[in-house]
Amino acid sequence: MSEKRTEISDLGEFGLIDHLSEQVIIKNPSTLKGIGDDAAVIEAGELVKVVTTDLLVEGVHFDLSYAPLPHLGFKAIAVNVSDVAAMNAIPK
């Protein structure tokens, strides 16, 4: 008997984050906030660092048939800078 398949589109962005993070156990004491919508927060000496990454999927977030590579590069940076700013941090 095959397992029931769940489409990512059925979960949505936040449902997928919840599904992926529900069994994650933070083991490093320097991790102040782990998996979240925008970014993780890591202790780094006197300051903290906000770390983020995003997936851009061709056909969903961009189309290479009309998006020049410099524009795609700008978008890749912009979505991550936006996540850092959403955490009230200064992107560098």
mmCIF file with all atom_site columns, C-alpha atoms in Angstrom:
data_model
loop_
_atom_site.group_PDB
_atom_site.id
_atom_site.type_symbol
_atom_site.label_atom_id
_atom_site.label_alt_id
_atom_site.label_comp_id
_atom_site.label_asym_id
_atom_site.label_entity_id
_atom_site.label_seq_id
_atom_site.pdbx_PDB_ins_code
_atom_site.Cartn_x
_atom_site.Cartn_y
_atom_site.Cartn_z
_atom_site.occupancy
_atom_site.B_iso_or_equiv
_atom_site.pdbx_formal_charge
_atom_site.auth_seq_id
_atom_site.auth_comp_id
_atom_site.auth_asym_id
_atom_site.auth_atom_id
_atom_site.pdbx_PDB_model_num
ATOM 1  C CA . MET A 1 1  ? 0.000  0.000  0.000   1.00 0.00 ? 1  MET A CA 1
ATOM 2  C CA . SER A 1 2  ? 1.425  3.386  -0.952  1.00 0.00 ? 2  SER A CA 1
ATOM 3  C CA . GLU A 1 3  ? 1.660  6.298  1.461   1.00 0.00 ? 3  GLU A CA 1
ATOM 4  C CA . LYS A 1 4  ? -0.659 9.276  1.010   1.00 0.00 ? 4  LYS A CA 1
ATOM 5  C CA . ARG A 1 5  ? 1.184  12.035 -0.792  1.00 0.00 ? 5  ARG A CA 1
ATOM 6  C CA . THR A 1 6  ? 0.909  15.616 0.467   1.00 0.00 ? 6  THR A CA 1
ATOM 7  C CA . GLU A 1 7  ? 1.547  18.336 -2.083  1.00 0.00 ? 7  GLU A CA 1
ATOM 8  C CA . ILE A 1 8  ? 3.549  21.360 -0.940  1.00 0.00 ? 8  ILE A CA 1
ATOM 9  C CA . SER A 1 9  ? 0.822  23.573 -2.375  1.00 0.00 ? 9  SER A CA 1
ATOM 10 C CA . ASP A 1 10 ? -1.623 21.942 0.079   1.00 0.00 ? 10 ASP A CA 1
ATOM 11 C CA . LEU A 1 11 ? 0.651  22.725 3.040   1.00 0.00 ? 11 LEU A CA 1
ATOM 12 C CA . GLY A 1 12 ? 1.512  26.285 2.068   1.00 0.00 ? 12 GLY A CA 1
ATOM 13 C CA . GLU A 1 13 ? 4.684  28.107 3.128   1.00 0.00 ? 13 GLU A CA 1
ATOM 14 C CA . PHE A 1 14 ? 3.972  28.140 6.864   1.00 0.00 ? 14 PHE A CA 1
ATOM 15 C CA . GLY A 1 15 ? 2.619  24.582 6.868   1.00 0.00 ? 15 GLY A CA 1
ATOM 16 C CA . LEU A 1 16 ? 5.826  23.394 5.203   1.00 0.00 ? 16 LEU A CA 1
ATOM 17 C CA . ILE A 1 17 ? 7.956  25.273 7.751   1.00 0.00 ? 17 ILE A CA 1
ATOM 18 C CA . ASP A 1 18 ? 5.937  23.702 10.575  1.00 0.00 ? 18 ASP A CA 1
ATOM 19 C CA . HIS A 1 19 ? 6.231  20.233 9.030   1.00 0.00 ? 19 HIS A CA 1
ATOM 20 C CA . LEU A 1 20 ? 10.002 20.502 8.531   1.00 0.00 ? 20 LEU A CA 1
ATOM 21 C CA . SER A 1 21 ? 10.689 21.985 11.954  1.00 0.00 ? 21 SER A CA 1
ATOM 22 C CA . GLU A 1 22 ? 8.353  19.965 14.197  1.00 0.00 ? 22 GLU A CA 1
ATOM 23 C CA . GLN A 1 23 ? 11.006 17.387 15.074  1.00 0.00 ? 23 GLN A CA 1
ATOM 24 C CA . VAL A 1 24 ? 14.070 19.646 15.006  1.00 0.00 ? 24 VAL A CA 1
ATOM 25 C CA . ILE A 1 25 ? 15.869 19.770 18.343  1.00 0.00 ? 25 ILE A CA 1
ATOM 26 C CA . ILE A 1 26 ? 18.204 22.718 18.896  1.00 0.00 ? 26 ILE A CA 1
ATOM 27 C CA . LYS A 1 27 ? 21.424 21.363 20.394  1.00 0.00 ? 27 LYS A CA 1
ATOM 28 C CA . ASN A 1 28 ? 23.774 24.320 20.129  1.00 0.00 ? 28 ASN A CA 1
ATOM 29 C CA . PRO A 1 29 ? 23.339 26.811 22.995  1.00 0.00 ? 29 PRO A CA 1
ATOM 30 C CA . SER A 1 30 ? 24.376 29.692 20.715  1.00 0.00 ? 30 SER A CA 1
ATOM 31 C CA . THR A 1 31 ? 21.201 29.195 18.665  1.00 0.00 ? 31 THR A CA 1
ATOM 32 C CA . LEU A 1 32 ? 18.718 31.694 20.069  1.00 0.00 ? 32 LEU A CA 1
ATOM 33 C CA . LYS A 1 33 ? 16.024 31.070 17.428  1.00 0.00 ? 33 LYS A CA 1
ATOM 34 C CA . GLY A 1 34 ? 16.164 28.190 15.012  1.00 0.00 ? 34 GLY A CA 1
ATOM 35 C CA . ILE A 1 35 ? 13.917 27.526 12.057  1.00 0.00 ? 35 ILE A CA 1
ATOM 36 C CA . GLY A 1 36 ? 11.382 30.266 11.447  1.00 0.00 ? 36 GLY A CA 1
ATOM 37 C CA . ASP A 1 37 ? 9.706  32.148 8.653   1.00 0.00 ? 37 ASP A CA 1
ATOM 38 C CA . ASP A 1 38 ? 12.387 34.755 8.164   1.00 0.00 ? 38 ASP A CA 1
ATOM 39 C CA . ALA A 1 39 ? 15.705 33.764 9.715   1.00 0.00 ? 39 ALA A CA 1
ATOM 40 C CA . ALA A 1 40 ? 17.624 32.072 12.509  1.00 0.00 ? 40 ALA A CA 1
ATOM 41 C CA . VAL A 1 41 ? 19.318 34.036 15.295  1.00 0.00 ? 41 VAL A CA 1
ATOM 42 C CA . ILE A 1 42 ? 22.766 32.904 16.444  1.00 0.00 ? 42 ILE A CA 1
ATOM 43 C CA . GLU A 1 43 ? 24.856 34.240 19.338  1.00 0.00 ? 43 GLU A CA 1
ATOM 44 C CA . ALA A 1 44 ? 28.189 35.539 18.067  1.00 0.00 ? 44 ALA A CA 1
ATOM 45 C CA . GLY A 1 45 ? 30.178 37.121 20.880  1.00 0.00 ? 45 GLY A CA 1
ATOM 46 C CA . GLU A 1 46 ? 28.742 40.424 22.059  1.00 0.00 ? 46 GLU A CA 1
ATOM 47 C CA . LEU A 1 47 ? 26.349 40.596 19.130  1.00 0.00 ? 47 LEU A CA 1
ATOM 48 C CA . VAL A 1 48 ? 23.964 38.165 17.498  1.00 0.00 ? 48 VAL A CA 1
ATOM 49 C CA . LYS A 1 49 ? 23.872 37.150 13.839  1.00 0.00 ? 49 LYS A CA 1
ATOM 50 C CA . VAL A 1 50 ? 20.757 36.695 11.787  1.00 0.00 ? 50 VAL A CA 1
ATOM 51 C CA . VAL A 1 51 ? 21.155 33.959 9.171   1.00 0.00 ? 51 VAL A CA 1
ATOM 52 C CA . THR A 1 52 ? 18.758 33.373 6.312   1.00 0.00 ? 52 THR A CA 1
ATOM 53 C CA . THR A 1 53 ? 18.447 31.537 3.024   1.00 0.00 ? 53 THR A CA 1
ATOM 54 C CA . ASP A 1 54 ? 15.686 31.315 0.430   1.00 0.00 ? 54 ASP A CA 1
ATOM 55 C CA . LEU A 1 55 ? 14.853 28.991 -2.417  1.00 0.00 ? 55 LEU A CA 1
ATOM 56 C CA . LEU A 1 56 ? 13.933 30.564 -5.748  1.00 0.00 ? 56 LEU A CA 1
ATOM 57 C CA . VAL A 1 57 ? 12.289 28.097 -8.129  1.00 0.00 ? 57 VAL A CA 1
ATOM 58 C CA . GLU A 1 58 ? 12.212 28.660 -11.880 1.00 0.00 ? 58 GLU A CA 1
ATOM 59 C CA . GLY A 1 59 ? 8.641  28.711 -13.108 1.00 0.00 ? 59 GLY A CA 1
ATOM 60 C CA . VAL A 1 60 ? 7.410  29.774 -9.675  1.00 0.00 ? 60 VAL A CA 1
ATOM 61 C CA . HIS A 1 61 ? 9.546  32.758 -8.646  1.00 0.00 ? 61 HIS A CA 1
ATOM 62 C CA . PHE A 1 62 ? 11.136 33.625 -11.987 1.00 0.00 ? 62 PHE A CA 1
ATOM 63 C CA . ASP A 1 63 ? 11.238 32.656 -15.663 1.00 0.00 ? 63 ASP A CA 1
ATOM 64 C CA . LEU A 1 64 ? 14.655 32.641 -17.343 1.00 0.00 ? 64 LEU A CA 1
ATOM 65 C CA . SER A 1 65 ? 13.056 33.163 -20.751 1.00 0.00 ? 65 SER A CA 1
ATOM 66 C CA . TYR A 1 66 ? 12.484 36.825 -19.843 1.00 0.00 ? 66 TYR A CA 1
ATOM 67 C CA . ALA A 1 67 ? 14.362 37.472 -16.567 1.00 0.00 ? 67 ALA A CA 1
ATOM 68 C CA . PRO A 1 68 ? 17.943 38.604 -17.190 1.00 0.00 ? 68 PRO A CA 1
ATOM 69 C CA . LEU A 1 69 ? 20.478 36.988 -14.828 1.00 0.00 ? 69 LEU A CA 1
ATOM 70 C CA . PRO A 1 70 ? 21.423 40.322 -13.171 1.00 0.00 ? 70 PRO A CA 1
ATOM 71 C CA . HIS A 1 71 ? 17.739 40.821 -12.274 1.00 0.00 ? 71 HIS A CA 1
ATOM 72 C CA . LEU A 1 72 ? 17.546 37.296 -10.866 1.00 0.00 ? 72 LEU A CA 1
ATOM 73 C CA . GLY A 1 73 ? 20.685 37.966 -8.812  1.00 0.00 ? 73 GLY A CA 1
ATOM 74 C CA . PHE A 1 74 ? 19.150 41.170 -7.486  1.00 0.00 ? 74 PHE A CA 1
ATOM 75 C CA . LYS A 1 75 ? 15.978 39.296 -6.522  1.00 0.00 ? 75 LYS A CA 1
ATOM 76 C CA . ALA A 1 76 ? 17.971 36.557 -4.762  1.00 0.00 ? 76 ALA A CA 1
ATOM 77 C CA . ILE A 1 77 ? 19.722 39.190 -2.667  1.00 0.00 ? 77 ILE A CA 1
ATOM 78 C CA . ALA A 1 78 ? 16.561 41.248 -2.085  1.00 0.00 ? 78 ALA A CA 1
ATOM 79 C CA . VAL A 1 79 ? 14.516 38.378 -0.648  1.00 0.00 ? 79 VAL A CA 1
ATOM 80 C CA . ASN A 1 80 ? 17.253 37.559 1.863   1.00 0.00 ? 80 ASN A CA 1
ATOM 81 C CA . VAL A 1 81 ? 17.898 41.203 2.807   1.00 0.00 ? 81 VAL A CA 1
ATOM 82 C CA . SER A 1 82 ? 14.155 41.518 3.363   1.00 0.00 ? 82 SER A CA 1
ATOM 83 C CA . ASP A 1 83 ? 14.203 38.528 5.753   1.00 0.00 ? 83 ASP A CA 1
ATOM 84 C CA . VAL A 1 84 ? 17.053 40.058 7.742   1.00 0.00 ? 84 VAL A CA 1
ATOM 85 C CA . ALA A 1 85 ? 15.240 43.400 7.935   1.00 0.00 ? 85 ALA A CA 1
ATOM 86 C CA . ALA A 1 86 ? 12.050 41.602 9.050   1.00 0.00 ? 86 ALA A CA 1
ATOM 87 C CA . MET A 1 87 ? 14.044 40.312 12.038  1.00 0.00 ? 87 MET A CA 1
ATOM 88 C CA . ASN A 1 88 ? 14.910 43.932 12.912  1.00 0.00 ? 88 ASN A CA 1
ATOM 89 C CA . ALA A 1 89 ? 18.553 43.370 12.006  1.00 0.00 ? 89 ALA A CA 1
ATOM 90 C CA . ILE A 1 90 ? 20.927 45.257 9.698   1.00 0.00 ? 90 ILE A CA 1
ATOM 91 C CA . PRO A 1 91 ? 21.726 43.353 6.472   1.00 0.00 ? 91 PRO A CA 1
ATOM 92 C CA . LYS A 1 92 ? 25.431 43.204 5.600   1.00 0.00 ? 92 LYS A CA 1
#
